[in-house]
């Protein structure tokens, strides 16, 4: 990200107002723009030079050239190390990388082996992306990484296989309803694994608390209640983010198979399924990602008692504090 370029002058977070939902939608669409995959080494060097000039006061105002440079860095470079993230795991490759495994998971008629393979592939991609973009100041241990990976794979495969066995046994529902429930099994598996992943990865935050800050950016203290709120909201965001891609295409495909796709070849149906998933991911994902802002505000009185009555550097009693929700 552009924040990896050092300098005394802080960078603006975004060209859009992140306090508004629409501003966050536009910001999410920009950082996941797949055209940024075409960024070359010379483009990155030029972008770093532009951002460096801004951070050192040589570039006085933000310009279209500045915003493009920031976009290139935000979607390509690690914020801590300044190194280029491996292409499949960049923010700009998010949709394309996930498209492959999502199409696999949502393929109708997967057997046990196919279900296990695609759930494993999805969780492997998640771990790779999380590792490539992780905060390098607090690296995850190998034990934590293996534990998290094993738990996520176990949860996703367990839920998928369990529901695949359960749905056909539901005798008191209409066949069409049973078909729809069967198509939504991958959604349940991905959501379950996502929630397990979040609480395992961020369990230390709930146990030890996270930093909360006043309006001046000064740390007020650590809060376990704020941590639980942040982790819980992140887990909910995983559900919301997965919903458009994992729910809308399967439901549309079921309807198409009763009409337009009836008697069509499996290859043609697969291409239609691919188109549905790609369209949904590109159009709906920024709206889902933008539901919750990264920087959250919370009333100090709703947190731990030892934080109550704290004052800022001007001697004014603090009423509202802020924390980073995380991803």
Short mmCIF file of C-alpha atoms in Angstrom, two decimals:
data_model
loop_
_atom_site.label_atom_id
_atom_site.label_comp_id
_atom_site.label_asym_id
_atom_site.label_seq_id
_atom_site.Cartn_x
_atom_site.Cartn_y
_atom_site.Cartn_z
CA UNK A 1 0.00 0.00 0.00
CA UNK A 2 0.98 3.64 -0.35
CA UNK A 3 1.40 3.79 3.45
CA UNK A 4 4.65 1.82 3.03
CA UNK A 5 6.24 5.01 1.63
CA UNK A 6 7.56 6.98 4.60
CA UNK A 7 7.45 10.73 5.12
CA UNK A 8 6.43 13.40 7.65
CA UNK A 9 3.18 14.33 5.89
CA UNK A 10 0.33 11.83 6.37
CA UNK A 11 -1.49 10.41 3.38
CA UNK A 12 -5.25 10.78 2.92
CA UNK A 13 -6.99 7.42 3.43
CA UNK A 14 -9.03 7.68 0.27
CA UNK A 15 -10.32 10.11 -2.32
CA UNK A 16 -13.81 9.12 -1.13
CA UNK A 17 -15.61 9.88 2.14
CA UNK A 18 -15.22 6.68 4.17
CA UNK A 19 -17.76 7.93 6.72
CA UNK A 20 -20.51 7.30 4.16
CA UNK A 21 -21.65 3.96 2.78
CA UNK A 22 -21.44 5.11 -0.85
CA UNK A 23 -17.94 6.44 -0.25
CA UNK A 24 -16.85 3.07 1.12
CA UNK A 25 -18.46 1.28 -1.86
CA UNK A 26 -16.45 3.39 -4.29
CA UNK A 27 -13.28 2.87 -2.25
CA UNK A 28 -13.74 -0.94 -2.15
CA UNK A 29 -14.40 -1.03 -5.89
CA UNK A 30 -11.21 0.92 -6.50
CA UNK A 31 -8.80 -1.15 -4.39
CA UNK A 32 -10.12 -4.40 -5.92
CA UNK A 33 -9.92 -3.11 -9.52
CA UNK A 34 -8.47 -6.03 -11.58
CA UNK A 35 -6.96 -3.64 -14.15
CA UNK A 36 -4.31 -2.90 -11.51
CA UNK A 37 -2.88 -6.36 -12.28
CA UNK A 38 -1.42 -4.74 -15.40
CA UNK A 39 0.77 -2.50 -13.23
CA UNK A 40 4.43 -2.93 -14.19
CA UNK A 41 7.62 -2.49 -12.13
CA UNK A 42 8.26 0.87 -13.80
CA UNK A 43 4.69 1.94 -12.96
CA UNK A 44 5.30 1.06 -9.31
CA UNK A 45 8.60 2.94 -9.20
CA UNK A 46 6.89 6.00 -10.66
CA UNK A 47 4.00 5.66 -8.20
CA UNK A 48 6.41 5.41 -5.24
CA UNK A 49 8.20 8.55 -6.43
CA UNK A 50 4.91 10.51 -6.64
CA UNK A 51 3.78 9.39 -3.17
CA UNK A 52 7.20 10.14 -1.70
CA UNK A 53 7.09 13.67 -3.12
CA UNK A 54 3.68 14.20 -1.49
CA UNK A 55 4.82 12.85 1.87
CA UNK A 56 7.84 15.17 1.84
CA UNK A 57 5.91 18.26 0.78
CA UNK A 58 7.26 18.52 -2.77
CA UNK A 59 3.79 17.78 -4.17
CA UNK A 60 1.51 20.27 -2.45
CA UNK A 61 -1.90 19.01 -3.56
CA UNK A 62 -3.53 15.75 -4.52
CA UNK A 63 -3.90 15.36 -8.28
CA UNK A 64 -5.38 12.68 -10.56
CA UNK A 65 -1.82 11.42 -11.02
CA UNK A 66 -1.40 11.20 -7.23
CA UNK A 67 -4.63 9.21 -6.79
CA UNK A 68 -3.68 6.78 -9.54
CA UNK A 69 -0.27 6.26 -7.94
CA UNK A 70 -1.89 5.61 -4.57
CA UNK A 71 -4.36 3.18 -6.16
CA UNK A 72 -1.53 1.25 -7.82
CA UNK A 73 0.37 0.92 -4.55
CA UNK A 74 -2.69 0.14 -2.41
CA UNK A 75 -3.67 -2.75 -4.67
CA UNK A 76 -0.18 -4.17 -5.22
CA UNK A 77 2.29 -3.46 -2.40
CA UNK A 78 2.38 -4.74 1.20
CA UNK A 79 1.80 -1.86 3.66
CA UNK A 80 4.52 -2.96 6.13
CA UNK A 81 7.33 -4.26 3.93
CA UNK A 82 6.81 -2.21 0.77
CA UNK A 83 7.35 -5.38 -1.24
CA UNK A 84 5.14 -6.43 -4.15
CA UNK A 85 2.57 -9.03 -3.06
CA UNK A 86 2.51 -12.23 -5.13
CA UNK A 87 0.04 -11.64 -7.97
CA UNK A 88 -2.77 -14.15 -7.10
CA UNK A 89 -2.94 -12.83 -3.53
CA UNK A 90 -3.13 -9.08 -4.23
CA UNK A 91 -6.22 -7.01 -3.53
CA UNK A 92 -6.49 -6.34 -7.27
CA UNK A 93 -6.66 -10.11 -7.88
CA UNK A 94 -9.26 -10.74 -5.18
CA UNK A 95 -12.22 -11.28 -7.50
CA UNK A 96 -10.36 -13.27 -10.15
CA UNK A 97 -8.64 -15.58 -7.63
CA UNK A 98 -11.87 -16.25 -5.75
CA UNK A 99 -13.79 -16.74 -8.99
CA UNK A 100 -12.03 -20.03 -9.71
CA UNK A 101 -12.77 -21.68 -6.35
CA UNK A 102 -16.28 -20.21 -6.13
CA UNK A 103 -17.24 -21.70 -9.50
CA UNK A 104 -15.85 -25.02 -8.28
CA UNK A 105 -17.79 -24.93 -5.01
CA UNK A 106 -21.04 -23.92 -6.72
CA UNK A 107 -20.86 -26.56 -9.46
CA UNK A 108 -24.09 -28.59 -9.23
CA UNK A 109 -23.85 -32.32 -8.52
CA UNK A 110 -20.45 -32.41 -6.80
CA UNK A 111 -19.77 -35.74 -5.12
CA UNK A 112 -17.95 -36.23 -1.83
CA UNK A 113 -14.49 -35.97 -3.40
CA UNK A 114 -15.42 -32.82 -5.36
CA UNK A 115 -16.97 -31.17 -2.30
CA UNK A 116 -13.91 -31.86 -0.15
CA UNK A 117 -11.50 -30.71 -2.86
CA UNK A 118 -13.17 -27.35 -3.51
CA UNK A 119 -13.73 -26.58 0.17
CA UNK A 120 -10.05 -27.37 0.78
CA UNK A 121 -9.05 -25.21 -2.20
CA UNK A 122 -11.14 -22.28 -0.90
CA UNK A 123 -9.64 -22.40 2.59
CA UNK A 124 -6.13 -22.80 1.16
CA UNK A 125 -6.65 -19.62 -0.88
CA UNK A 126 -7.96 -17.80 2.20
CA UNK A 127 -4.90 -18.77 4.24
CA UNK A 128 -2.56 -17.76 1.41
CA UNK A 129 -4.23 -14.35 1.00
CA UNK A 130 -4.29 -13.73 4.77
CA UNK A 131 -0.61 -14.70 5.09
CA UNK A 132 0.51 -12.60 2.11
CA UNK A 133 -1.30 -9.51 3.45
CA UNK A 134 -0.85 -10.06 7.19
CA UNK A 135 0.48 -7.44 9.60
CA UNK A 136 4.23 -8.16 9.60
CA UNK A 137 4.79 -6.37 12.91
CA UNK A 138 2.93 -9.20 14.66
CA UNK A 139 3.64 -12.29 12.55
CA UNK A 140 1.53 -15.40 13.06
CA UNK A 141 3.39 -18.41 14.38
CA UNK A 142 3.52 -21.62 12.35
CA UNK A 143 1.42 -23.34 15.03
CA UNK A 144 -1.27 -20.66 14.82
CA UNK A 145 -1.28 -20.81 11.03
CA UNK A 146 -1.58 -24.62 10.95
CA UNK A 147 -4.27 -24.63 13.66
CA UNK A 148 -6.31 -21.99 11.89
CA UNK A 149 -5.95 -23.72 8.53
CA UNK A 150 -6.92 -27.14 9.90
CA UNK A 151 -9.93 -25.77 11.79
CA UNK A 152 -11.23 -23.84 8.77
CA UNK A 153 -10.87 -26.84 6.44
CA UNK A 154 -12.49 -29.15 9.00
CA UNK A 155 -15.39 -26.76 9.54
CA UNK A 156 -16.07 -26.16 5.84
CA UNK A 157 -15.78 -29.83 4.82
CA UNK A 158 -17.72 -31.03 7.86
CA UNK A 159 -20.63 -28.67 7.24
CA UNK A 160 -20.68 -29.30 3.48
CA UNK A 161 -20.60 -33.10 3.76
CA UNK A 162 -23.03 -33.11 6.69
CA UNK A 163 -25.61 -30.98 4.88
CA UNK A 164 -25.13 -32.90 1.63
CA UNK A 165 -26.14 -36.03 3.52
CA UNK A 166 -28.93 -34.34 5.46
CA UNK A 167 -30.78 -32.46 2.69
CA UNK A 168 -31.83 -35.57 0.67
CA UNK A 169 -33.30 -37.06 3.86
CA UNK A 170 -35.71 -34.15 4.34
CA UNK A 171 -38.93 -35.87 3.29
CA UNK A 172 -41.50 -33.30 4.38
CA UNK A 173 -40.49 -30.56 1.93
CA UNK A 174 -41.12 -30.05 -1.76
CA UNK A 175 -38.48 -31.43 -4.19
CA UNK A 176 -37.85 -27.92 -5.56
CA UNK A 177 -37.21 -26.62 -2.05
CA UNK A 178 -34.88 -29.54 -1.39
CA UNK A 179 -33.00 -28.70 -4.59
CA UNK A 180 -32.56 -25.08 -3.52
CA UNK A 181 -31.34 -26.10 -0.07
CA UNK A 182 -28.82 -28.43 -1.71
CA UNK A 183 -27.47 -25.59 -3.85
CA UNK A 184 -26.98 -23.42 -0.75
CA UNK A 185 -24.83 -25.99 1.08
CA UNK A 186 -21.53 -24.36 -0.12
CA UNK A 187 -22.74 -21.04 1.32
CA UNK A 188 -23.31 -22.61 4.75
CA UNK A 189 -19.88 -24.27 4.62
CA UNK A 190 -18.01 -21.11 3.64
CA UNK A 191 -19.79 -19.00 6.27
CA UNK A 192 -19.11 -21.54 9.04
CA UNK A 193 -15.43 -21.75 8.15
CA UNK A 194 -15.19 -17.96 7.89
CA UNK A 195 -16.59 -17.46 11.39
CA UNK A 196 -14.29 -20.12 12.85
CA UNK A 197 -11.37 -18.50 11.03
CA UNK A 198 -12.07 -15.03 12.46
CA UNK A 199 -12.43 -16.12 16.09
CA UNK A 200 -9.34 -18.35 15.95
CA UNK A 201 -7.19 -15.72 14.24
CA UNK A 202 -8.24 -12.94 16.58
CA UNK A 203 -8.80 -14.78 19.84
CA UNK A 204 -5.87 -12.94 21.45
CA UNK A 205 -7.62 -9.64 20.85
CA UNK A 206 -10.67 -10.76 22.84
CA UNK A 207 -8.48 -12.08 25.66
CA UNK A 208 -6.14 -9.07 25.89
CA UNK A 209 -8.21 -6.24 24.42
CA UNK A 210 -7.51 -3.82 21.58
CA UNK A 211 -6.40 -0.20 21.64
CA UNK A 212 -9.04 2.51 21.58
CA UNK A 213 -8.20 6.10 20.66
CA UNK A 214 -9.63 9.57 21.22
CA UNK A 215 -10.45 12.00 18.44
CA UNK A 216 -6.84 13.22 18.42
CA UNK A 217 -5.50 9.73 17.75
CA UNK A 218 -4.11 9.35 21.28
CA UNK A 219 -4.47 5.88 22.83
CA UNK A 220 -6.96 5.85 25.72
CA UNK A 221 -6.40 2.24 26.77
CA UNK A 222 -7.16 -1.40 25.96
CA UNK A 223 -10.68 -2.75 25.79
CA UNK A 224 -11.87 -6.38 25.65
CA UNK A 225 -15.43 -5.20 24.99
CA UNK A 226 -14.31 -3.21 21.96
CA UNK A 227 -12.33 -6.26 20.81
CA UNK A 228 -15.38 -8.53 21.06
CA UNK A 229 -17.40 -5.96 19.10
CA UNK A 230 -14.68 -5.70 16.43
CA UNK A 231 -14.23 -9.46 16.05
CA UNK A 232 -17.96 -10.16 16.10
CA UNK A 233 -18.63 -7.53 13.47
CA UNK A 234 -15.82 -8.90 11.31
CA UNK A 235 -17.34 -12.39 11.57
CA UNK A 236 -20.71 -10.93 10.52
CA UNK A 237 -19.01 -9.16 7.62
CA UNK A 238 -17.73 -12.55 6.40
CA UNK A 239 -21.35 -13.74 6.20
CA UNK A 240 -22.46 -10.59 4.39
CA UNK A 241 -19.52 -10.71 1.96
CA UNK A 242 -20.18 -14.34 1.07
CA UNK A 243 -23.95 -13.95 0.65
CA UNK A 244 -24.23 -12.29 -2.80
CA UNK A 245 -21.78 -14.63 -4.55
CA UNK A 246 -22.78 -17.84 -2.80
CA UNK A 247 -26.56 -17.30 -2.83
CA UNK A 248 -27.65 -15.26 -5.86
CA UNK A 249 -26.04 -17.32 -8.71
CA UNK A 250 -27.26 -20.75 -7.41
CA UNK A 251 -30.85 -19.48 -7.08
CA UNK A 252 -30.82 -17.93 -10.56
CA UNK A 253 -29.26 -21.11 -12.02
CA UNK A 254 -32.02 -23.28 -10.52
CA UNK A 255 -34.63 -21.10 -12.22
CA UNK A 256 -32.75 -21.09 -15.55
CA UNK A 257 -32.42 -24.86 -15.51
CA UNK A 258 -36.20 -25.13 -15.46
CA UNK A 259 -36.47 -22.94 -18.57
CA UNK A 260 -33.69 -21.47 -20.71
CA UNK A 261 -31.07 -24.10 -19.75
CA UNK A 262 -33.39 -27.09 -19.90
CA UNK A 263 -31.84 -29.89 -22.02
CA UNK A 264 -28.71 -27.78 -22.64
CA UNK A 265 -25.29 -29.46 -22.42
CA UNK A 266 -23.37 -29.48 -19.13
CA UNK A 267 -20.61 -27.41 -20.74
CA UNK A 268 -23.06 -24.67 -21.72
CA UNK A 269 -24.63 -24.70 -18.25
CA UNK A 270 -21.18 -24.40 -16.69
CA UNK A 271 -20.39 -21.34 -18.83
CA UNK A 272 -23.68 -19.72 -17.79
CA UNK A 273 -22.89 -20.49 -14.15
CA UNK A 274 -19.45 -18.92 -14.58
CA UNK A 275 -21.00 -15.78 -16.07
CA UNK A 276 -23.53 -15.49 -13.23
CA UNK A 277 -20.86 -15.83 -10.55
CA UNK A 278 -18.45 -13.41 -12.25
CA UNK A 279 -21.16 -10.78 -12.76
CA UNK A 280 -22.28 -11.07 -9.14
CA UNK A 281 -18.76 -10.87 -7.75
CA UNK A 282 -17.77 -7.81 -9.76
CA UNK A 283 -21.03 -5.92 -9.18
CA UNK A 284 -22.15 -6.91 -5.67
CA UNK A 285 -18.90 -7.45 -3.76
CA UNK A 286 -17.99 -3.77 -3.22
CA UNK A 287 -21.47 -3.17 -1.78
CA UNK A 288 -21.02 -6.07 0.64
CA UNK A 289 -17.47 -5.11 1.61
CA UNK A 290 -18.55 -1.55 2.40
CA UNK A 291 -21.22 -2.44 4.97
CA UNK A 292 -18.96 -1.80 7.97
CA UNK A 293 -16.35 0.98 8.15
CA UNK A 294 -12.82 0.06 9.22
CA UNK A 295 -12.66 2.86 11.78
CA UNK A 296 -15.43 2.45 14.34
CA UNK A 297 -16.73 4.83 16.98
CA UNK A 298 -18.11 3.69 20.35
CA UNK A 299 -19.25 5.47 23.50
CA UNK A 300 -16.60 5.25 26.22
CA UNK A 301 -19.24 4.64 28.89
CA UNK A 302 -20.18 1.35 27.21
CA UNK A 303 -16.65 -0.01 27.70
CA UNK A 304 -14.79 -1.16 30.83
CA UNK A 305 -15.16 0.84 34.05
CA UNK A 306 -11.44 1.59 34.29
CA UNK A 307 -11.69 3.61 31.06
CA UNK A 308 -14.52 5.83 32.27
CA UNK A 309 -13.70 9.44 33.08
CA UNK A 310 -10.56 9.55 30.95
CA UNK A 311 -9.56 12.97 29.59
CA UNK A 312 -7.83 13.99 26.39
CA UNK A 313 -4.67 16.08 26.06
CA UNK A 314 -6.74 19.27 26.41
CA UNK A 315 -8.26 18.16 29.70
CA UNK A 316 -11.70 17.48 28.17
CA UNK A 317 -13.52 14.36 29.33
CA UNK A 318 -13.64 11.79 26.54
CA UNK A 319 -17.10 10.62 25.47
CA UNK A 320 -16.37 8.77 22.22
CA UNK A 321 -13.42 6.57 21.32
CA UNK A 322 -12.38 4.92 18.06
CA UNK A 323 -10.84 1.58 17.09
CA UNK A 324 -9.76 -0.26 13.97
CA UNK A 325 -12.19 -3.11 13.24
CA UNK A 326 -9.70 -5.10 11.18
CA UNK A 327 -10.55 -7.41 8.27
#
